[in-house]
């Protein structure tokens, strides 16, 4: 039997046995989820092949690459639902009866409190003797009750257990117009998961974590190319398929999409990062640390880290990714080192460090992680930050400096400062730019990256407060009629043509190109509570509450002031529902937000102070050279 470190190292080195070891779950006898090989839970009737000839490639045989030795195990591990319909039906009933009543109780209490506050002490609803009827009435009236009901309805089951939430459940959508919105997206589930955690519903989150772990890539392929292990899928779907060799029975399979079917074939770099963040929140909220301590979960964390920390050609500590690798999953000119990915990367590193079991085998990985954290936070805080003072500095930059001590390290031409920004930058406040490359600063304000920089403490306290100052100062641009603009400003005219490829979905002030996404409310709320400025979130939630339910929970809104429901927006979009619900729940119980944010790390602060103290002129180069050991 292998020790845990051996197992982890095997997995990290790419050897297969760790995933096949029947001992992997030995430490978790209560775990109901069977151990399976990573990848699709159940293959459809493909020919098995460990090698791939050209002709088979054309036939798409690579979906089966590497499965030769796994078939027997897969057959014994797949979920055999005699009749999937009836099995899941019963199980869903079981799940809903007990846990939901627990959650209802919480909502009831919240509503009770709300009524008490609202009615100024006249507790009619709670004391009139017909508690159920009255609370029912109140629940029916409240937008968050509707959100909670819709969230429950969006739950997806796999063999009778809740494993995630569907991206959108718009009854008016049918056939091909559904696209992949009938799938469970990893990133979309995060606010759902947070809502369930806040409501004391831990099971679905635990199942989600463990099932997606099983899907973590080890055989994903596209046109005969298998990139590194550790990638989490963008989404997965539960499919009911006929059972092999038995026409009268069906079985359910979990079918992940790593981007090989996604529109634009974009790789979801953010999925694994979000997975780590949710795993940590699960432990903090439920108090159940046994999930993160499991060997397979530890291995999963390490695989994600290894993929992110792998050496490449890049000179920067930021993650280099392609366009569309995150929430903005279409061409929007964010390839390179987009802020959103960096903030999630930083957050995932901090969360992983908290959860990784110390053991000899992972010392190198933890050292690499620590070095990267320091380098990354220095890089973002120093080079991505803009406020009026910094902008003025860039405006006066000299260019073409060849030296270690260059002030204008990235050779930014001052003419790049967009005319809109000169007017837009407020006296008080600042933000992190969207991207930084040689001779290129993308000055657009990207909301998720900025908000998550606050939540993860990638931003300093001063910067965090300044970002919130900017949000307040630019309220009519960033919030207006519906929070929250995904980025500001929109690309227009020739820029839109060149950068998006004239994308008809991303026209100016629509969708990813300056559209407004209600799901961002929850990240805004965590950030505001963390910085002790909840009133900003409360104001945004109030704006959303005015119309979000009446508008049927759209995925996004269009126009500069978010006046219209988005051109192609789904209705009853789950993460709009969950984002709103989480925001409401957190405002009522701000202490719970602690389970989501990361406090500033003293070691990182010390290391950064040393960098700054050592030599303000040459800061960065000297110390990074000393500490950046990979
Ligand atoms: C869109 C969004 C993406 C989201 C998906 C499902 O593609 O851009 O971020 O995950 O829809 O809601």
XYZ file of C-alpha atoms and ligand atoms in Angstrom:
642
model
C 0.000 0.000 0.000
C 1.333 3.429 -0.879
C 1.710 6.183 1.684
C -0.178 9.367 1.060
C 2.859 11.277 -0.071
C 3.773 8.520 -2.455
C 0.307 8.544 -3.883
C 0.413 12.291 -4.291
C 3.810 12.222 -5.898
C 2.728 9.523 -8.278
C -0.168 11.608 -9.336
C 1.966 14.696 -9.578
C 4.548 12.961 -11.669
C 1.863 11.871 -14.048
C 1.919 8.196 -13.153
C -1.435 6.544 -13.200
C -1.650 4.286 -10.126
C -2.700 6.982 -7.694
C -5.997 7.260 -9.457
C -6.541 3.574 -9.558
C -5.600 2.717 -6.044
C -8.500 1.057 -4.296
C -7.007 2.366 -1.068
C -7.559 5.976 -1.893
C -10.838 6.189 -0.066
C -9.723 4.034 2.800
C -9.515 7.064 5.049
C -13.054 8.087 4.373
C -15.318 5.156 5.059
C -18.448 7.281 5.159
C -17.938 8.564 1.672
C -20.677 7.442 -0.636
C -19.084 8.532 -3.885
C -17.295 5.586 -5.419
C -13.736 5.934 -6.479
C -13.388 6.225 -10.182
C -10.822 7.133 -12.685
C -10.862 10.791 -13.529
C -12.566 11.675 -16.752
C -16.028 11.035 -17.979
C -17.666 8.714 -15.497
C -18.874 6.432 -18.140
C -17.744 6.139 -21.681
C -20.159 5.620 -24.457
C -19.552 2.781 -26.849
C -16.225 3.874 -28.234
C -13.529 1.573 -29.466
C -10.760 1.486 -26.913
C -7.392 2.543 -28.048
C -4.207 3.520 -26.347
C -2.601 4.721 -29.491
C -3.987 6.909 -32.169
C -3.478 6.550 -35.839
C -4.183 9.381 -38.212
C -7.345 7.827 -39.522
C -8.677 7.246 -36.035
C -7.901 10.812 -35.134
C -10.172 11.957 -37.883
C -12.851 9.849 -36.350
C -12.363 11.601 -33.061
C -11.103 8.506 -31.310
C -9.069 10.516 -28.889
C -11.912 10.799 -26.467
C -10.934 7.267 -25.536
C -7.248 7.789 -25.369
C -5.734 5.933 -22.476
C -8.786 3.977 -21.448
C -7.583 0.558 -22.351
C -6.747 -0.463 -18.815
C -9.624 1.228 -17.209
C -12.566 -0.364 -18.823
C -13.186 -3.033 -16.250
C -12.908 -0.593 -13.423
C -15.218 1.835 -15.148
C -17.800 -0.804 -15.688
C -17.838 -1.670 -12.043
C -17.883 1.922 -10.895
C -20.428 3.555 -13.123
C -23.718 4.383 -11.589
C -26.251 1.802 -12.635
C -29.639 3.296 -12.212
C -32.182 0.649 -13.091
C -34.455 3.339 -14.327
C -32.745 6.622 -13.885
C -36.042 8.486 -13.775
C -37.458 6.652 -10.820
C -34.226 6.439 -8.892
C -33.468 10.107 -9.100
C -37.073 10.957 -8.454
C -37.108 9.186 -5.138
C -33.753 10.442 -4.092
C -34.565 14.004 -4.892
C -37.570 13.724 -2.675
C -35.412 12.485 0.137
C -32.949 15.272 -0.345
C -35.516 17.977 -0.467
C -37.590 16.895 2.482
C -35.059 17.157 5.231
C -32.453 19.689 4.164
C -34.862 22.127 2.616
C -36.941 22.263 5.698
C -33.773 23.147 7.568
C -33.093 25.905 5.080
C -36.674 27.064 5.205
C -36.240 27.459 8.899
C -33.305 29.779 8.319
C -35.226 31.798 5.782
C -38.154 31.920 8.151
C -35.924 33.374 10.818
C -34.490 35.873 8.416
C -37.909 36.876 7.313
C -39.014 37.061 10.873
C -36.229 39.432 11.643
C -37.011 41.443 8.545
C -40.626 41.794 9.464
C -39.728 42.788 12.979
C -37.409 45.452 11.677
C -39.794 46.611 9.028
C -42.851 46.706 11.253
C -40.882 48.386 13.979
C -41.489 45.843 16.667
C -45.023 44.730 15.776
C -44.250 41.081 15.335
C -47.591 40.215 13.751
C -46.204 37.585 11.522
C -44.477 35.577 14.186
C -47.075 35.755 16.922
C -50.459 35.519 15.323
C -50.844 31.853 16.051
C -50.761 30.739 12.434
C -47.071 30.886 11.925
C -47.000 28.648 8.893
C -49.614 30.477 6.983
C -48.129 33.872 7.736
C -44.577 32.869 7.054
C -45.749 31.264 3.839
C -47.293 34.560 2.841
C -44.173 36.505 3.666
C -42.025 34.029 1.851
C -44.195 34.302 -1.221
C -43.679 38.036 -1.273
C -40.002 38.193 -0.868
C -37.602 38.293 -3.744
C -35.064 36.223 -1.884
C -37.607 33.539 -1.172
C -38.273 33.310 -4.866
C -34.530 33.152 -5.434
C -34.182 30.310 -2.954
C -37.053 28.385 -4.540
C -35.611 28.847 -8.027
C -32.184 27.822 -6.830
C -33.598 24.591 -5.449
C -35.381 23.965 -8.719
C -32.127 24.341 -10.590
C -30.491 21.454 -8.735
C -29.108 18.690 -10.934
C -28.986 15.085 -9.707
C -26.630 12.309 -10.547
C -27.925 8.904 -9.556
C -30.207 10.510 -7.066
C -27.742 12.801 -5.358
C -27.589 16.556 -5.860
C -24.351 17.408 -7.633
C -24.750 20.929 -8.976
C -27.081 23.483 -10.502
C -28.037 23.947 -14.122
C -26.737 27.181 -15.723
C -30.190 28.430 -16.702
C -33.698 27.099 -16.472
C -35.612 29.337 -18.775
C -38.931 27.643 -19.586
C -39.189 29.572 -22.834
C -35.920 28.127 -24.124
C -36.167 25.008 -26.179
C -34.175 22.784 -28.479
C -30.913 24.038 -29.842
C -31.364 27.529 -28.403
C -30.503 26.035 -25.011
C -26.908 25.601 -26.247
C -24.920 24.447 -23.236
C -26.967 26.291 -20.641
C -28.428 22.948 -19.579
C -25.059 22.015 -18.115
C -23.562 22.495 -14.684
C -20.820 25.079 -15.110
C -18.082 25.024 -12.510
C -17.820 28.816 -12.283
C -21.586 29.261 -12.292
C -21.976 26.844 -9.424
C -19.742 28.896 -7.107
C -22.454 31.377 -6.058
C -24.937 28.485 -5.882
C -22.511 26.608 -3.667
C -21.969 29.681 -1.490
C -25.738 30.106 -1.140
C -26.145 26.484 -0.091
C -23.302 26.814 2.399
C -24.828 29.942 3.881
C -28.144 28.135 4.202
C -26.493 25.218 5.985
C -26.942 22.903 2.997
C -23.562 21.263 2.830
C -24.292 18.003 1.028
C -24.704 19.371 -2.474
C -21.464 21.332 -2.205
C -19.588 18.330 -0.938
C -20.969 16.203 -3.768
C -20.098 18.859 -6.317
C -16.535 19.053 -5.047
C -16.034 15.308 -5.097
C -17.725 14.629 -8.414
C -15.919 17.388 -10.258
C -12.713 16.082 -8.753
C -13.432 12.805 -10.478
C -13.811 14.669 -13.730
C -10.530 16.514 -13.322
C -8.763 16.017 -16.539
C -6.318 13.321 -17.159
C -7.371 12.415 -20.655
C -8.937 15.520 -22.137
C -8.012 15.880 -25.737
C -8.639 18.072 -28.699
C -7.650 16.972 -32.169
C -5.102 14.557 -30.800
C -3.605 16.999 -28.337
C -3.689 16.282 -24.627
C -2.567 19.264 -22.577
C -1.328 18.918 -19.022
C -3.185 17.145 -16.260
C -5.107 18.936 -13.600
C -7.509 20.992 -15.683
C -11.035 21.088 -14.319
C -13.853 21.063 -16.856
C -15.768 24.200 -17.756
C -18.998 22.305 -17.304
C -20.541 18.878 -17.128
C -23.828 17.298 -17.966
C -25.654 14.337 -16.516
C -26.786 12.189 -19.398
C -29.085 9.215 -19.264
C -27.953 6.585 -21.731
C -29.017 3.027 -22.490
C -27.121 0.537 -20.409
C -24.605 -1.394 -22.495
C -26.034 -4.708 -23.540
C -29.390 -4.140 -21.894
C -32.037 -2.303 -23.883
C -34.481 -2.153 -21.025
C -32.241 -0.267 -18.626
C -30.528 3.080 -18.571
C -27.671 4.525 -16.670
C -26.486 8.030 -15.912
C -23.123 9.306 -16.967
C -21.313 12.492 -16.075
C -19.984 14.046 -19.229
C -17.497 16.884 -18.779
C -16.582 19.559 -21.283
C -13.053 20.874 -21.015
C -13.555 23.331 -23.790
C -13.303 20.762 -26.509
C -16.987 21.270 -27.316
C -17.366 24.794 -25.973
C -18.013 27.645 -28.340
C -14.585 28.848 -29.428
C -12.896 25.826 -27.796
C -11.763 27.903 -24.842
C -9.936 26.239 -21.960
C -11.473 27.087 -18.581
C -8.451 28.196 -16.606
C -10.667 29.552 -13.828
C -12.489 26.268 -13.077
C -9.762 24.668 -10.991
C -9.077 27.935 -9.189
C -12.740 28.321 -8.255
C -12.845 24.682 -7.201
C -10.074 25.284 -4.663
C -11.790 28.442 -3.409
C -15.095 26.610 -2.931
C -13.383 23.698 -1.213
C -11.912 26.027 1.357
C -15.251 27.812 1.882
C -16.916 24.423 2.348
C -14.496 23.553 5.137
C -14.872 26.947 6.793
C -18.673 27.013 6.658
C -19.429 23.400 7.499
C -16.537 22.779 9.855
C -16.060 19.489 8.000
C -12.367 19.379 7.165
C -12.452 15.699 6.270
C -13.142 16.488 2.599
C -10.067 18.655 2.124
C -7.986 16.158 4.068
C -8.826 13.238 1.796
C -5.901 11.970 -0.191
C -7.696 12.228 -3.508
C -8.720 15.823 -2.746
C -5.168 16.704 -1.706
C -3.982 15.160 -4.962
C -6.560 17.178 -6.881
C -5.352 20.416 -5.291
C -1.770 19.562 -6.126
C -2.594 18.730 -9.714
C -4.207 22.114 -10.192
C -1.271 23.854 -8.549
C 1.213 21.922 -10.571
C -0.491 22.913 -13.772
C -0.528 26.581 -12.742
C 3.008 26.652 -11.394
C 4.587 24.832 -14.321
C 7.531 26.577 -15.910
C 6.988 28.240 -19.238
C 8.630 30.916 -21.319
C 7.016 33.709 -19.424
C 8.975 36.357 -17.532
C 6.057 37.383 -15.346
C 4.688 35.711 -12.207
C 1.188 36.204 -13.555
C -0.543 33.326 -15.350
C -0.349 33.490 -19.124
C -3.636 32.427 -20.682
C -5.546 32.616 -23.931
C -8.535 34.812 -24.618
C -11.794 33.587 -23.116
C -10.297 31.485 -20.364
C -12.587 32.722 -17.594
C -16.025 34.236 -17.032
C -15.504 36.158 -20.256
C -15.321 33.046 -22.360
C -15.231 34.667 -25.781
C -12.747 36.775 -27.658
C -12.573 40.092 -25.819
C -8.887 40.938 -26.013
C -8.092 39.555 -22.579
C -5.437 37.038 -23.627
C -2.134 37.432 -21.873
C -2.308 38.121 -18.169
C -5.892 39.145 -17.436
C -6.583 40.468 -13.974
C -9.482 38.128 -13.256
C -7.325 35.044 -13.661
C -4.556 36.591 -11.562
C -6.918 37.396 -8.706
C -8.381 33.897 -8.761
C -4.910 32.412 -9.054
C -3.711 34.349 -6.032
C -6.814 33.412 -4.086
C -6.484 29.732 -4.981
C -2.826 29.728 -3.939
C -3.684 31.231 -0.559
C -6.586 28.820 -0.044
C -4.515 25.824 -1.139
C -1.717 26.759 1.220
C -4.210 26.761 4.040
C -5.476 23.301 3.129
C -2.414 21.395 1.968
C -1.326 18.775 4.464
C 2.316 19.283 5.314
C 4.271 16.282 4.142
C 7.737 15.716 2.826
C 6.590 15.056 -0.710
C 5.022 18.460 -1.143
C 7.814 20.660 0.231
C 8.939 21.749 -3.237
C 5.429 22.522 -4.300
C 4.769 24.580 -1.193
C 8.015 26.476 -1.663
C 7.112 27.222 -5.268
C 3.669 28.307 -4.132
C 5.055 30.685 -1.514
C 7.512 32.237 -3.906
C 4.836 32.702 -6.492
C 2.480 34.337 -4.004
C 5.041 36.963 -3.128
C 6.086 37.629 -6.697
C 2.505 37.736 -7.896
C 1.272 40.139 -5.262
C 4.233 42.437 -5.799
C 3.707 42.412 -9.556
C -0.007 43.151 -9.441
C 0.119 45.727 -6.650
C 2.954 47.538 -8.288
C 2.351 47.326 -12.016
C -1.402 46.878 -12.437
C -2.392 49.700 -10.124
C -3.597 53.007 -11.540
C -4.945 56.094 -9.847
C -4.662 59.727 -10.789
C -1.113 60.026 -9.531
C 0.077 56.900 -11.309
C -1.681 57.884 -14.493
C 0.134 61.170 -14.472
C 3.383 59.277 -14.021
C 2.640 57.078 -17.033
C 1.636 60.176 -18.985
C 5.173 61.475 -18.533
C 6.974 58.154 -19.075
C 10.189 58.032 -21.045
C 10.288 55.077 -23.408
C 12.891 52.706 -24.835
C 14.801 52.367 -21.566
C 17.271 49.522 -21.647
C 18.418 48.820 -18.108
C 17.588 46.857 -15.005
C 16.477 50.049 -13.328
C 14.032 51.195 -15.983
C 11.129 53.172 -14.608
C 8.967 52.289 -17.585
C 9.741 48.566 -17.395
C 7.123 47.472 -19.906
C 7.895 50.218 -22.384
C 4.448 51.719 -22.254
C 3.945 54.571 -24.703
C 2.118 57.410 -22.967
C -0.115 57.823 -26.017
C -1.690 54.540 -25.009
C -3.538 56.238 -22.204
C -7.020 56.232 -23.625
C -8.771 59.615 -23.842
C -11.747 58.235 -21.883
C -9.517 57.412 -18.927
C -8.087 60.893 -18.581
C -11.606 62.137 -17.952
C -12.847 59.104 -16.079
C -10.221 58.632 -13.380
C -11.662 60.155 -10.190
C -9.679 62.350 -7.818
C -10.189 59.782 -5.084
C -9.904 56.096 -5.869
C -8.070 53.785 -8.198
C -8.169 50.275 -9.651
C -6.179 47.456 -11.170
C -5.981 47.558 -14.948
C -7.280 44.606 -16.935
C -4.036 43.321 -18.389
C -0.361 44.097 -18.726
C 1.935 43.050 -21.549
C 5.017 44.520 -23.136
C 4.057 47.947 -24.478
C 0.463 47.329 -23.567
C -1.690 48.303 -20.653
C -5.330 47.387 -20.986
C -6.884 50.214 -19.019
C -10.400 48.799 -19.012
C -11.905 48.300 -15.564
C -12.770 44.614 -15.120
C -15.078 44.159 -12.180
C -14.555 40.565 -11.119
C -10.777 40.924 -11.064
C -10.950 44.077 -8.978
C -13.549 42.733 -6.573
C -11.761 39.441 -6.113
C -8.477 41.274 -5.522
C -10.162 42.815 -2.510
C -11.693 39.533 -1.361
C -8.429 37.599 -1.663
C -6.249 40.387 -0.222
C -4.251 40.536 -3.406
C -4.877 44.275 -3.125
C -3.451 46.164 -0.159
C -5.921 47.660 2.307
C -5.292 51.053 0.782
C -5.915 49.754 -2.727
C -9.019 47.851 -1.646
C -10.548 50.965 -0.168
C -9.576 52.945 -3.236
C -11.330 50.450 -5.517
C -14.497 50.885 -3.469
C -14.035 54.675 -3.630
C -13.878 54.407 -7.378
C -17.012 52.271 -7.491
C -18.837 54.899 -5.477
C -17.493 57.722 -7.618
C -18.443 55.931 -10.832
C -21.758 54.535 -9.668
C -23.730 55.550 -12.740
C -21.207 53.815 -14.996
C -20.670 50.655 -12.977
C -24.015 50.088 -11.292
C -26.659 52.431 -12.702
C -29.917 50.493 -13.085
C -28.487 47.027 -12.509
C -25.290 45.896 -10.830
C -22.678 45.149 -12.007
C -20.966 46.151 -15.223
C -18.648 43.304 -16.230
C -16.124 45.750 -17.651
C -15.917 49.418 -18.450
C -15.943 50.928 -20.997
C -17.201 48.889 -23.951
C -15.101 48.365 -27.049
C -16.640 50.301 -29.899
C -16.135 50.915 -33.618
C -12.925 49.693 -35.114
C -11.633 48.491 -31.778
C -14.687 46.262 -31.417
C -14.203 44.962 -34.965
C -10.554 44.140 -34.492
C -10.551 42.917 -30.917
C -13.758 40.874 -30.831
C -13.727 39.890 -34.481
C -16.977 41.830 -34.943
C -18.697 39.508 -32.482
C -22.456 40.134 -32.796
C -23.021 38.906 -29.250
C -20.420 41.231 -27.787
C -21.609 44.450 -29.388
C -20.891 47.633 -27.392
C -22.606 47.678 -23.995
C -23.884 44.146 -24.345
C -22.927 40.792 -22.797
C -19.180 40.670 -22.027
C -18.559 43.984 -23.744
C -19.837 46.368 -21.094
C -22.978 44.409 -20.199
C -24.199 44.249 -16.591
C -24.189 40.928 -14.745
C -26.279 40.553 -11.589
C -24.233 37.551 -10.496
C -21.375 39.926 -9.641
C -23.413 41.182 -6.707
C -22.122 38.480 -4.406
C -18.468 39.254 -5.000
C -19.231 42.940 -4.521
C -20.951 42.177 -1.231
C -18.093 40.082 0.150
C -15.630 42.816 -0.836
C -17.714 45.567 0.784
C -18.258 43.654 3.999
C -14.556 42.833 4.189
C -13.674 46.516 3.927
C -16.385 47.427 6.407
C -18.405 49.318 3.841
C -21.525 47.150 3.503
C -23.663 50.149 2.656
C -22.184 50.163 -0.839
C -23.371 46.607 -1.428
C -26.727 47.368 0.172
C -27.278 50.197 -2.278
C -26.426 47.978 -5.236
C -28.675 45.177 -3.982
C -31.506 47.648 -3.603
C -31.098 48.648 -7.245
C -31.154 45.006 -8.326
C -34.116 44.108 -6.164
C -36.281 46.698 -7.873
C -36.503 44.698 -11.064
C -34.521 41.474 -11.101
C -37.420 39.169 -10.191
C -39.898 41.006 -12.393
C -37.404 40.735 -15.250
C -37.184 36.982 -14.599
C -33.591 36.853 -13.392
C -31.709 37.648 -16.598
C -28.184 36.523 -17.217
C -27.121 40.050 -18.135
C -28.400 43.509 -19.037
C -27.478 45.768 -21.942
C -26.895 49.482 -22.550
C -24.691 51.937 -20.722
C -27.090 52.220 -17.829
C -28.215 48.590 -17.911
C -31.721 49.603 -18.880
C -32.554 46.623 -21.085
C -32.579 42.907 -20.457
C -29.665 41.597 -22.511
C -30.197 40.964 -26.203
C -29.540 37.249 -25.962
C -29.664 36.909 -22.194
C -31.079 33.708 -20.741
C -33.838 34.178 -18.246
C -33.854 32.366 -14.921
C -30.082 32.266 -15.045
C -28.991 30.385 -11.950
C -25.946 32.423 -11.069
C -27.969 35.641 -11.268
C -30.386 34.073 -8.798
C -27.662 32.692 -6.546
C -25.531 35.847 -6.725
C -28.434 37.928 -5.535
C -29.325 35.445 -2.801
C -25.769 35.250 -1.478
C -25.569 39.036 -1.399
C -28.797 39.233 0.619
C -27.778 36.486 3.002
C -24.396 38.036 3.634
C -25.820 41.466 4.328
C -28.022 39.898 6.959
C -25.216 37.850 8.410
C -21.999 39.716 7.571
C -19.881 37.508 9.822
C -20.387 34.631 7.424
C -18.426 36.532 4.775
C -15.271 35.719 6.737
C -15.561 32.187 5.472
C -15.169 33.449 1.952
C -12.483 36.118 2.067
C -8.768 35.728 2.746
C -7.128 37.933 5.335
C -3.915 39.614 4.386
C -1.068 37.211 4.995
C 1.587 38.468 7.419
C 4.415 36.578 5.690
C 3.564 38.114 2.359
C 3.346 41.581 3.885
C 6.757 41.099 5.485
C 8.296 39.868 2.276
C 6.841 42.802 0.350
C 8.108 45.247 2.954
C 11.571 43.834 2.542
C 11.302 44.315 -1.198
C 10.273 47.915 -0.810
C 12.770 48.689 1.965
C 15.704 47.044 0.286
C 15.916 49.455 -2.586
C 12.964 51.476 -3.750
C 14.573 52.226 -7.092
C 15.478 48.673 -7.965
C 12.683 47.029 -6.096
C 11.409 43.924 -7.632
C 14.403 42.754 -9.521
C 16.800 42.351 -6.634
C 14.564 40.594 -4.188
C 12.590 38.587 -6.651
C 15.861 37.165 -7.824
C 16.550 36.062 -4.282
C 13.182 34.584 -3.451
C 11.750 33.364 -6.704
C 12.807 29.755 -6.530
C 10.778 27.362 -8.613
C -21.601 32.336 -20.707
C -20.689 33.104 -19.781
C -19.913 32.156 -18.892
C -20.885 31.254 -18.153
C -21.788 30.526 -19.134
C -22.872 29.738 -18.440
O -20.857 31.603 -21.611
O -19.814 33.889 -20.512
O -19.123 32.879 -17.989
O -20.183 30.347 -17.381
O -22.432 31.464 -19.968
O -23.676 30.568 -17.692
